Amino acid sequence: MVAQKNIDKRMEAKTVVQLKHMLEMELNQIKDENKIDILMFMGVDGRVFSSIIPPILDAPQFRLLNHVKMNLIHICSQLTAGNMKISIQQFSFGTVIISGVGDNAFIVTLFVESPNIAEVGTVTNNLIRGSKVLHHLFQLKPITEEYLKDYDKDVSTELSELTRRLFVEKFDETREYKRNMELLSFLKKKISSVVGIGVVDEVITLSMNELGVTAAYMNNKQWITFTEMAINNHIRKSAGDIVADECMKNWIPEVERKLKSFV
């Protein structure tokens, strides 16, 4: 069996949609990690870039949110004038923590169950780290070693993790994935025309296992090798040499032409 090479399963946000998805992933990470009730990512001009607000607010959540809305002009003024980095406001009905995201944006986090003294430090550090991650994404900077080396390890690790999560969640929308699914469908039809529709999945699975690959991540060379193995290791056994030789003669050039058409 040919050993499969390790794949660096990461993806840069190359479109506005992917960037927004990566920002939302980080906002959800911040919310879940710190048990935040309501989170808003805003500009110092008052624009709401993104928010995570429960569809139905209970009374304490509504009171906290209303408090922030009433004081929004003052909050934006503080951030604009003094470049405020972090603000912790504790009330009888909850806690509001504001963290600056660069000079022009900030996140507002609302807690009905206020963090205790021991938790406030951890939550604050988490929010500062998350703010740095959001700032990097918001500036449309690439997530490369050149940029990551300037950050603390926890920030660079979080950014790297986001690229892996984006790969997992959005890979099926990439041109590479769509190409590979089209090639797989093409070869399934070819193989089923020889061995029958009831056996095609077995041939595909066995050939993939022998090569040590998964269809979604295959490269050009692996598709050629996969086709050769399917023919020589399985079709030749079940359909004979004449059929197998004819498949080799016709299928390999067809696969090569298809691969070139995707360049």
Rosetta silent file (secondary structure, phi, psi, omega in degrees, C-alpha in Angstrom):
SEQUENCE: MVAQKNIDKRMEAKTVVQLKHMLEMELNQIKDENKIDILMFMGVDGRVFSSIIPPILDAPQFRLLNHVKMNLIHICSQLTAGNMKISIQQFSFGTVIISGVGDNAFIVTLFVESPNIAEVGTVTNNLIRGSKVLHHLFQLKPITEEYLKDYDKDVSTELSELTRRLFVEKFDETREYKRNMELLSFLKKKISSVVGIGVVDEVITLSMNELGVTAAYMNNKQWITFTEMAINNHIRKSAGDIVADECMKNWIPEVERKLKSFV
SCORE:     score description
SCORE:     0.000 S_00000001
   1 L     0.000  136.098  177.699    0.000    0.000    0.000 S_00000001
   2 L   -80.140  124.596 -177.537    1.272    3.467   -0.856 S_00000001
   3 L   -69.639  134.651  177.646    1.403    5.579    2.295 S_00000001
   4 L   -77.569  134.096  177.578   -0.715    8.702    2.165 S_00000001
   5 L   -71.890  148.276  175.372    1.192   11.909    2.769 S_00000001
   6 L   -64.458  135.902 -179.797    0.085   14.085    5.630 S_00000001
   7 L  -105.444  128.800  176.954   -2.174   16.866    4.381 S_00000001
   8 L   -79.785   92.687 -171.406   -1.920   20.316    5.921 S_00000001
   9 L   -84.098   79.790  178.758   -5.650   20.781    6.267 S_00000001
  10 L  -133.696  157.773  179.203   -5.862   24.545    6.520 S_00000001
  11 L  -146.567  127.060  173.225   -7.689   27.150    4.513 S_00000001
  12 L   -77.431  148.721  174.229   -7.215   30.891    4.197 S_00000001
  13 L   -76.852  104.304 -174.403  -10.346   33.042    4.002 S_00000001
  14 L  -101.720   -7.109  178.298  -10.161   34.041    0.323 S_00000001
  15 L  -129.153  165.380  177.904  -13.677   35.443   -0.062 S_00000001
  16 H   -61.800  -39.087 -179.452  -15.863   37.821    1.913 S_00000001
  17 H   -63.160  -44.628  179.716  -18.182   34.917    2.761 S_00000001
  18 H   -67.067  -38.170  177.540  -15.304   32.812    4.105 S_00000001
  19 H   -62.793  -45.041  179.144  -13.921   35.749    6.078 S_00000001
  20 H   -61.753  -38.714  179.310  -17.315   36.397    7.655 S_00000001
  21 H   -65.056  -40.190  179.486  -17.579   32.710    8.507 S_00000001
  22 H   -66.727  -39.626  175.840  -14.150   32.766   10.172 S_00000001
  23 H   -61.481  -42.861  179.855  -15.108   35.863   12.173 S_00000001
  24 H   -66.918  -35.243  176.062  -18.315   34.159   13.297 S_00000001
  25 H   -61.162  -43.720 -179.403  -16.379   31.051   14.290 S_00000001
  26 H   -67.812  -40.787  178.353  -14.131   33.160   16.512 S_00000001
  27 H   -62.213  -42.129  177.335  -17.075   35.066   18.021 S_00000001
  28 H   -65.709  -36.507  175.998  -18.824   31.786   18.856 S_00000001
  29 H   -61.253  -45.574  178.594  -15.574   30.477   20.322 S_00000001
  30 H   -61.335  -45.866 -177.838  -15.329   33.557   22.564 S_00000001
  31 H   -62.067  -50.073 -175.982  -18.979   33.256   23.632 S_00000001
  32 H   -68.248  -40.542 -176.664  -18.872   29.541   24.437 S_00000001
  33 H   -64.322  -31.811 -173.820  -15.460   29.610   26.126 S_00000001
  34 H  -111.359    6.971  177.655  -16.486   32.373   28.518 S_00000001
  35 L    55.469   50.058 -178.787  -20.175   31.515   29.030 S_00000001
  36 L   -86.099  137.833  178.112  -21.311   34.863   27.631 S_00000001
  37 L   -78.343  -46.792 -178.139  -25.040   35.569   27.355 S_00000001
  38 E  -137.027  137.498 -179.872  -24.872   38.218   24.624 S_00000001
  39 E  -135.596  134.342  176.686  -21.944   39.254   22.425 S_00000001
  40 E  -131.886  134.716  175.600  -21.713   42.088   19.904 S_00000001
  41 E  -107.176  116.524 -169.156  -18.845   42.989   17.570 S_00000001
  42 E  -132.804  162.033  172.435  -19.127   46.680   16.735 S_00000001
  43 E   -95.574  158.029 -179.089  -17.382   49.644   15.174 S_00000001
  44 L   -68.253  -10.234  175.470  -16.625   52.813   17.123 S_00000001
  45 L   -89.229    3.802  177.176  -19.128   54.563   14.834 S_00000001
  46 L    95.917   -6.094  178.578  -21.905   52.418   16.313 S_00000001
  47 L   -70.078  140.000  175.358  -22.248   49.919   13.474 S_00000001
  48 E   -96.499  111.998  179.048  -22.915   46.325   14.508 S_00000001
  49 E   -77.315  -39.659 -179.712  -20.693   44.031   12.424 S_00000001
  50 E  -162.447  153.560  179.648  -21.957   40.840   14.012 S_00000001
  51 E  -151.708  153.309  174.261  -23.843   39.759   17.111 S_00000001
  52 E  -125.364  101.412 -176.286  -24.887   36.668   19.023 S_00000001
  53 L  -127.504  129.443  178.339  -28.149   37.390   20.815 S_00000001
  54 L   -55.736  142.204 -179.942  -30.637   34.752   22.016 S_00000001
  55 L   -62.235  -29.699  176.526  -33.857   34.788   19.952 S_00000001
  56 L  -125.100  119.180 -178.696  -35.853   35.122   23.187 S_00000001
  57 L   -93.295  135.738  170.930  -34.374   37.262   25.969 S_00000001
  58 L   -82.239  175.056 -173.280  -35.199   36.705   29.611 S_00000001
  59 H   -59.000  -47.482  178.964  -35.667   39.744   31.874 S_00000001
  60 H   -62.561  -39.997  178.718  -32.020   40.043   33.074 S_00000001
  61 H   -63.858  -42.942  179.466  -30.677   39.641   29.528 S_00000001
  62 H   -62.507  -41.195 -179.011  -33.091   42.286   28.236 S_00000001
  63 H   -64.315  -43.521  178.360  -32.077   44.684   31.008 S_00000001
  64 H   -63.062  -46.753 -178.799  -28.378   44.258   30.262 S_00000001
  65 H   -63.182  -41.411  179.162  -28.857   44.686   26.527 S_00000001
  66 H   -63.978  -38.275  177.819  -31.027   47.739   27.034 S_00000001
  67 H   -60.937  -44.442 -179.859  -28.389   49.242   29.333 S_00000001
  68 H   -64.380  -44.268 -179.324  -25.723   48.828   26.640 S_00000001
  69 H   -60.696  -40.541 -178.886  -27.957   50.325   23.950 S_00000001
  70 H   -67.091  -27.985 -176.274  -28.725   53.350   26.129 S_00000001
  71 L  -106.214   12.542 -173.963  -25.007   53.936   26.759 S_00000001
  72 H   -62.456  -41.690 -179.912  -23.742   53.094   23.288 S_00000001
  73 H   -61.358  -41.768  179.257  -22.944   56.675   22.301 S_00000001
  74 H   -66.147  -41.831  179.976  -20.888   57.112   25.496 S_00000001
  75 H   -61.987  -47.225 -179.968  -19.093   53.780   24.958 S_00000001
  76 H   -62.130  -37.691  179.171  -18.190   54.695   21.361 S_00000001
  77 H   -64.557  -41.582  177.926  -16.990   58.108   22.518 S_00000001
  78 H   -60.860  -44.894 -177.653  -14.705   56.522   25.134 S_00000001
  79 H   -67.278  -39.568 -178.607  -13.211   54.166   22.579 S_00000001
  80 H   -69.887  -43.420 -174.759  -12.733   56.901   19.980 S_00000001
  81 H   -78.261  -42.574 -172.318  -11.223   59.472   22.349 S_00000001
  82 H  -112.012    2.622 -177.865   -9.133   57.311   24.620 S_00000001
  83 L    49.947   50.560 -177.662   -8.550   54.100   22.617 S_00000001
  84 L   -59.440  131.969 -178.371   -9.921   52.112   25.571 S_00000001
  85 L   -89.766  -46.444 -176.867   -8.512   48.589   25.704 S_00000001
  86 E  -149.481  141.566  177.516  -10.713   46.900   28.320 S_00000001
  87 E  -140.847  131.298  178.181  -13.613   47.947   30.528 S_00000001
  88 E  -120.362  119.866  179.588  -15.353   45.910   33.233 S_00000001
  89 E  -123.113  117.607 -178.783  -18.662   47.168   34.581 S_00000001
  90 E  -109.364  130.058  179.460  -20.438   45.148   37.258 S_00000001
  91 E  -124.031  171.428  177.631  -24.075   45.830   38.186 S_00000001
  92 L   -66.195  -22.304 -176.900  -26.611   44.164   40.450 S_00000001
  93 L  -105.155    7.949  176.692  -28.220   42.714   37.311 S_00000001
  94 E   147.095 -171.268 -177.219  -25.051   41.484   35.573 S_00000001
  95 E  -129.609  140.693  174.803  -21.652   42.379   34.118 S_00000001
  96 E  -120.102  123.591  175.872  -20.604   44.124   30.931 S_00000001
  97 E  -118.356  126.525 -179.684  -17.040   43.676   29.658 S_00000001
  98 E  -114.224  131.318  179.782  -15.891   45.710   26.667 S_00000001
  99 E  -127.944  128.018  179.740  -12.675   44.868   24.822 S_00000001
 100 E   -69.913  140.866  175.026  -11.137   46.986   22.068 S_00000001
 101 E  -116.248   88.845 -172.336  -10.447   45.371   18.694 S_00000001
 102 L    69.933 -155.183 -177.295   -7.776   47.643   17.275 S_00000001
 103 L   -91.858  -16.541 -168.895   -8.572   51.366   17.163 S_00000001
 104 L  -120.322    6.967 -178.777  -11.868   51.215   15.282 S_00000001
 105 E  -149.848  168.301  179.302  -13.862   48.296   16.685 S_00000001
 106 E  -161.170  162.405  172.400  -14.719   46.525   19.936 S_00000001
 107 E  -114.966  138.403  175.598  -16.632   43.603   21.377 S_00000001
 108 E  -110.142  124.572  179.943  -19.291   43.981   24.062 S_00000001
 109 E  -119.637  131.710 -175.334  -19.891   40.909   26.219 S_00000001
 110 E  -116.839  128.467 -178.788  -22.853   40.638   28.589 S_00000001
 111 E  -121.299  118.217  172.754  -23.009   38.253   31.545 S_00000001
 112 L   -73.502  -45.875  174.335  -26.180   37.754   33.585 S_00000001
 113 L   -89.125  100.211 -174.347  -24.282   35.461   35.936 S_00000001
 114 L   -63.084  135.537  174.141  -21.314   37.686   36.731 S_00000001
 115 L   -59.657  140.754  176.891  -17.874   36.015   36.754 S_00000001
 116 L   -75.893  176.249 -174.800  -16.451   35.776   40.253 S_00000001
 117 H   -56.566  -40.509 -178.939  -13.177   37.454   41.218 S_00000001
 118 H   -68.499  -32.705 -176.481  -11.131   34.379   40.276 S_00000001
 119 H   -82.094  -26.021 -175.556  -12.879   34.058   36.900 S_00000001
 120 H   -58.185  -42.572 -179.980  -12.661   37.726   35.880 S_00000001
 121 H   -61.710  -44.338  179.977   -8.912   37.501   35.182 S_00000001
 122 H   -64.451  -46.562 -179.371   -9.314   34.409   33.008 S_00000001
 123 H   -61.518  -43.954  179.960  -12.272   35.857   31.108 S_00000001
 124 H   -60.504  -45.045  178.272  -10.442   39.156   30.565 S_00000001
 125 H   -62.247  -40.438  178.163   -7.368   37.384   29.190 S_00000001
 126 H   -62.753  -41.463 -179.363   -9.576   35.293   26.904 S_00000001
 127 H   -68.798  -37.369  177.268  -11.334   38.398   25.607 S_00000001
 128 H   -64.796  -43.446  177.285   -8.040   40.209   24.968 S_00000001
 129 H   -61.933  -47.797  179.627   -6.753   37.190   23.037 S_00000001
 130 H   -61.252  -36.313  178.692  -10.000   36.936   21.081 S_00000001
 131 H   -64.862  -38.532  178.058   -9.892   40.662   20.313 S_00000001
 132 H   -66.782  -38.383  177.504   -6.397   40.310   18.830 S_00000001
 133 H   -64.467  -47.168  179.046   -7.597   37.396   16.700 S_00000001
 134 H   -61.011  -39.196 -179.810  -10.613   39.387   15.486 S_00000001
 135 H   -63.377  -42.515  178.183   -8.394   42.381   14.728 S_00000001
 136 H   -59.708  -47.556 -179.114   -6.100   40.237   12.576 S_00000001
 137 H   -65.714  -40.099 -176.145   -9.062   38.848   10.634 S_00000001
 138 H   -67.463  -25.998  177.987  -10.738   42.236   10.339 S_00000001
 139 L   -85.059    0.236  179.030   -7.585   43.690    8.760 S_00000001
 140 L    61.662   30.511  177.377   -7.678   40.942    6.094 S_00000001
 141 L   -78.565  143.698  175.645   -4.150   39.836    6.956 S_00000001
 142 L   -69.817  154.074  179.183   -3.074   36.365    5.789 S_00000001
 143 L   -98.586   81.988 -177.856   -2.530   33.723    8.455 S_00000001
 144 L  -125.335  165.937 -179.482    1.098   32.923    7.696 S_00000001
 145 H   -57.987  -34.317 -179.521    4.241   32.408    9.758 S_00000001
 146 H   -57.591  -39.590 -179.441    5.397   35.891    8.770 S_00000001
 147 H   -89.045  -36.947 -175.817    2.458   37.432   10.632 S_00000001
 148 H   -65.498  -29.275 -176.884    1.957   34.825   13.355 S_00000001
 149 L   -64.864  -18.232 -179.232    5.510   35.242   14.713 S_00000001
 150 L   -85.315   -6.207 -177.596    4.594   38.731   15.939 S_00000001
 151 L  -102.785  160.653  169.281    1.848   37.426   18.241 S_00000001
 152 L   -63.874  158.661 -174.309    1.874   35.691   21.597 S_00000001
 153 H   -59.579  -38.624 -177.222    1.598   31.930   21.289 S_00000001
 154 H   -66.098  -33.186  178.202   -2.053   31.779   22.385 S_00000001
 155 H   -72.362  -46.583 -179.742   -3.071   34.249   19.651 S_00000001
 156 H   -64.576  -36.075  177.996   -1.087   32.532   16.888 S_00000001
 157 H   -65.115  -42.352  179.865   -2.421   29.134   17.986 S_00000001
 158 H   -64.913  -40.924  177.943   -6.018   30.375   17.846 S_00000001
 159 H   -63.928  -42.674  178.302   -5.516   31.837   14.363 S_00000001
 160 H   -63.329  -40.897  179.675   -3.970   28.580   13.125 S_00000001
 161 H   -63.205  -36.025  178.711   -6.831   26.588   14.628 S_00000001
 162 H   -63.029  -38.191  178.825   -9.341   28.782   12.779 S_00000001
 163 H   -66.036  -34.602  177.157   -7.740   27.900    9.435 S_00000001
 164 H   -69.695  -41.263  179.798   -8.111   24.192   10.255 S_00000001
 165 H   -67.535  -36.826  176.943  -11.738   24.648   11.287 S_00000001
 166 H   -63.961  -39.458  177.921  -12.474   26.639    8.145 S_00000001
 167 H   -59.266  -47.554 -177.871  -10.988   23.815    6.076 S_00000001
 168 H   -63.573  -43.481 -172.587  -13.252   21.257    7.756 S_00000001
 169 H   -82.703  -26.007 -173.220  -16.401   23.370    7.506 S_00000001
 170 H  -121.026    2.538 -175.700  -15.923   24.904    4.051 S_00000001
 171 H   -61.255  -33.511 -178.290  -13.732   22.485    2.084 S_00000001
 172 H   -68.835   -4.227  176.260  -16.733   21.045    0.235 S_00000001
 173 H   -99.069   -1.823 -176.173  -17.224   24.482   -1.356 S_00000001
 174 L   -84.152  159.014  178.444  -13.736   24.601   -2.887 S_00000001
 175 H   -64.068  -36.293  179.686  -12.862   23.975   -6.528 S_00000001
 176 H   -60.605  -46.674 -179.208  -10.511   21.151   -5.479 S_00000001
 177 H   -63.546  -46.444 -177.921  -13.304   19.263   -3.728 S_00000001
 178 H   -62.975  -38.034  176.602  -15.772   19.739   -6.607 S_00000001
 179 H   -61.033  -47.598 -177.427  -13.139   18.553   -9.088 S_00000001
 180 H   -65.688  -36.556  177.545  -12.441   15.413   -7.085 S_00000001
 181 H   -67.811  -35.325  177.720  -16.137   14.584   -6.688 S_00000001
 182 H   -67.790  -41.053  177.059  -16.615   14.969  -10.447 S_00000001
 183 H   -64.800  -40.334  178.696  -13.666   12.641  -11.123 S_00000001
 184 H   -62.480  -44.085  178.652  -14.992   10.109   -8.638 S_00000001
 185 H   -63.154  -40.927  178.531  -18.415   10.140  -10.297 S_00000001
 186 H   -60.768  -47.072 -178.375  -16.803    9.757  -13.725 S_00000001
 187 H   -71.356  -31.663  175.746  -14.735    6.739  -12.651 S_00000001
 188 H   -60.051  -42.352  178.950  -17.663    5.130  -10.836 S_00000001
 189 H   -65.488  -40.847  179.259  -19.577    5.111  -14.119 S_00000001
 190 H   -62.944  -48.212 -177.462  -16.583    3.683  -15.957 S_00000001
 191 H   -66.660  -41.630 -179.087  -16.008    0.917  -13.403 S_00000001
 192 H   -65.196  -27.781  178.845  -19.712    0.026  -13.100 S_00000001
 193 H   -68.330  -17.619 -178.303  -19.908   -0.387  -16.881 S_00000001
 194 H  -104.703  -47.402 -174.569  -17.390   -3.230  -16.547 S_00000001
 195 H   -99.363  -10.899 -178.346  -18.005   -4.909  -13.161 S_00000001
 196 L    98.992  149.462 -174.939  -21.666   -3.985  -12.641 S_00000001
 197 L   -65.310  -25.556 -178.139  -23.301   -1.405  -10.406 S_00000001
 198 L   -74.948  -16.494 -175.458  -23.441   -3.787   -7.425 S_00000001
 199 L  -109.469  -14.156 -171.720  -19.648   -4.144   -7.235 S_00000001
 200 H   -58.598  -42.077 -178.826  -18.477   -0.635   -8.106 S_00000001
 201 H   -64.504  -35.625  178.560  -18.470    0.679   -4.513 S_00000001
 202 H   -64.964  -44.280  179.549  -16.399   -2.290   -3.367 S_00000001
 203 H   -63.438  -43.761  178.995  -13.803   -1.675   -6.105 S_00000001
 204 H   -60.736  -49.866 -176.920  -13.674    2.034   -5.287 S_00000001
 205 H   -63.033  -46.903 -179.607  -13.308    1.443   -1.538 S_00000001
 206 H   -62.225  -41.708 -179.016  -10.670   -1.283   -1.870 S_00000001
 207 H   -67.099  -39.633  176.771   -8.614    0.764   -4.331 S_00000001
 208 H   -62.432  -45.290 -179.784   -8.769    3.848   -2.097 S_00000001
 209 H   -63.468  -40.289  179.827   -7.662    1.789    0.914 S_00000001
 210 H   -65.003  -36.091  179.473   -4.823    0.188   -1.038 S_00000001
 211 H   -82.246  -21.466 -179.963   -3.600    3.599   -2.149 S_00000001
 212 L    75.581   41.010 -177.222   -4.162    5.097    1.309 S_00000001
 213 L  -132.289  167.539  171.029   -6.162    8.100    0.114 S_00000001
 214 L  -121.617  135.018 -172.055   -9.549    9.762    0.440 S_00000001
 215 H   -52.791  -40.144 -174.599  -11.230   10.955   -2.745 S_00000001
 216 H   -59.326  -29.103 -172.016  -11.858   14.488   -1.479 S_00000001
 217 H  -111.059   11.716 -174.373   -8.131   15.239   -1.056 S_00000001
 218 L   -73.853  145.914  175.792   -6.577   13.421   -4.011 S_00000001
 219 L  -102.201  179.946 -174.615   -4.117   15.101   -6.364 S_00000001
 220 H   -58.381  -47.223 -177.837   -3.529   14.482  -10.079 S_00000001
 221 H   -62.595  -39.529 -179.756   -0.901   11.783   -9.641 S_00000001
 222 H   -66.676  -33.129  178.217   -3.054    9.898   -7.137 S_00000001
 223 H   -67.080  -38.630  177.004   -6.023    9.846   -9.541 S_00000001
 224 H   -64.998  -47.368  179.656   -3.870    8.236  -12.222 S_00000001
 225 H   -62.164  -41.891  178.534   -2.476    5.681   -9.757 S_00000001
 226 H   -59.348  -44.589 -179.707   -5.962    4.987   -8.386 S_00000001
 227 H   -62.608  -44.036  178.747   -7.289    4.307  -11.896 S_00000001
 228 H   -62.525  -41.931 -178.811   -4.411    1.949  -12.653 S_00000001
 229 H   -68.277  -39.993  178.662   -4.895    0.067   -9.366 S_00000001
 230 H   -61.291  -39.539 -179.821   -8.650   -0.284   -9.861 S_00000001
 231 H   -72.597  -52.604 -172.845   -8.042   -1.775  -13.286 S_00000001
 232 H   -74.286  -36.181 -175.154   -5.065   -4.017  -12.498 S_00000001
 233 H   -88.872  -19.494 -173.744   -6.001   -5.155   -8.978 S_00000001
 234 H  -131.188  -50.954 -179.174   -9.750   -5.646   -9.420 S_00000001
 235 H   -66.816  -38.460  179.398  -11.115   -5.346  -12.961 S_00000001
 236 H   -61.327  -37.767 -179.730   -8.386   -7.620  -14.338 S_00000001
 237 H   -70.260  -39.464 -173.979   -9.351  -10.311  -11.798 S_00000001
 238 H   -91.383  -29.192 -174.834  -13.071  -10.137  -12.432 S_00000001
 239 H  -113.580  -10.857  176.969  -13.257   -9.279  -16.146 S_00000001
 240 L    96.949  167.678 -173.956  -10.015  -10.689  -17.550 S_00000001
 241 H   -67.068  -39.272 -176.437   -6.910   -9.342  -19.244 S_00000001
 242 H   -61.901  -46.835  179.579   -8.502   -8.291  -22.528 S_00000001
 243 H   -64.928  -43.825 -178.396  -11.074   -6.059  -20.818 S_00000001
 244 H   -62.468  -42.395  179.595   -8.487   -4.711  -18.359 S_00000001
 245 H   -64.282  -36.635  178.567   -6.034   -3.868  -21.155 S_00000001
 246 H   -67.288  -38.326  177.209   -8.794   -2.039  -23.038 S_00000001
 247 H   -63.847  -44.087  178.802   -9.638   -0.071  -19.878 S_00000001
 248 H   -60.747  -41.393 -177.375   -5.996    0.907  -19.400 S_00000001
 249 H   -64.363  -39.824 -173.181   -5.763    2.006  -23.011 S_00000001
 250 H   -97.877  -39.629 -172.215   -8.870    4.230  -22.890 S_00000001
 251 H   -72.465  -41.668 -176.921   -9.429    5.306  -19.288 S_00000001
 252 H   -59.450  -48.906  177.021   -5.988    6.667  -18.423 S_00000001
 253 H   -60.862  -35.412  179.514   -5.945    9.201  -21.298 S_00000001
 254 H   -66.147  -42.598  178.163   -9.524   10.200  -20.432 S_00000001
 255 H   -64.130  -42.135  179.091   -8.628   10.807  -16.791 S_00000001
 256 H   -61.319  -40.661  178.662   -5.552   12.791  -17.843 S_00000001
 257 H   -65.796  -39.294  178.612   -7.681   14.964  -20.130 S_00000001
 258 H   -65.133  -42.368  179.632  -10.171   15.594  -17.346 S_00000001
 259 H   -61.846  -41.168  179.601   -7.405   16.542  -14.934 S_00000001
 260 H   -66.052  -31.704 -177.735   -5.984   19.020  -17.468 S_00000001
 261 H   -68.681  -18.306 -179.357   -9.425   20.553  -17.978 S_00000001
 262 L   -90.459   -8.765 -178.193   -9.478   21.627  -14.325 S_00000001
 263 L   -70.398    0.000    0.000   -6.193   23.546  -14.512 S_00000001
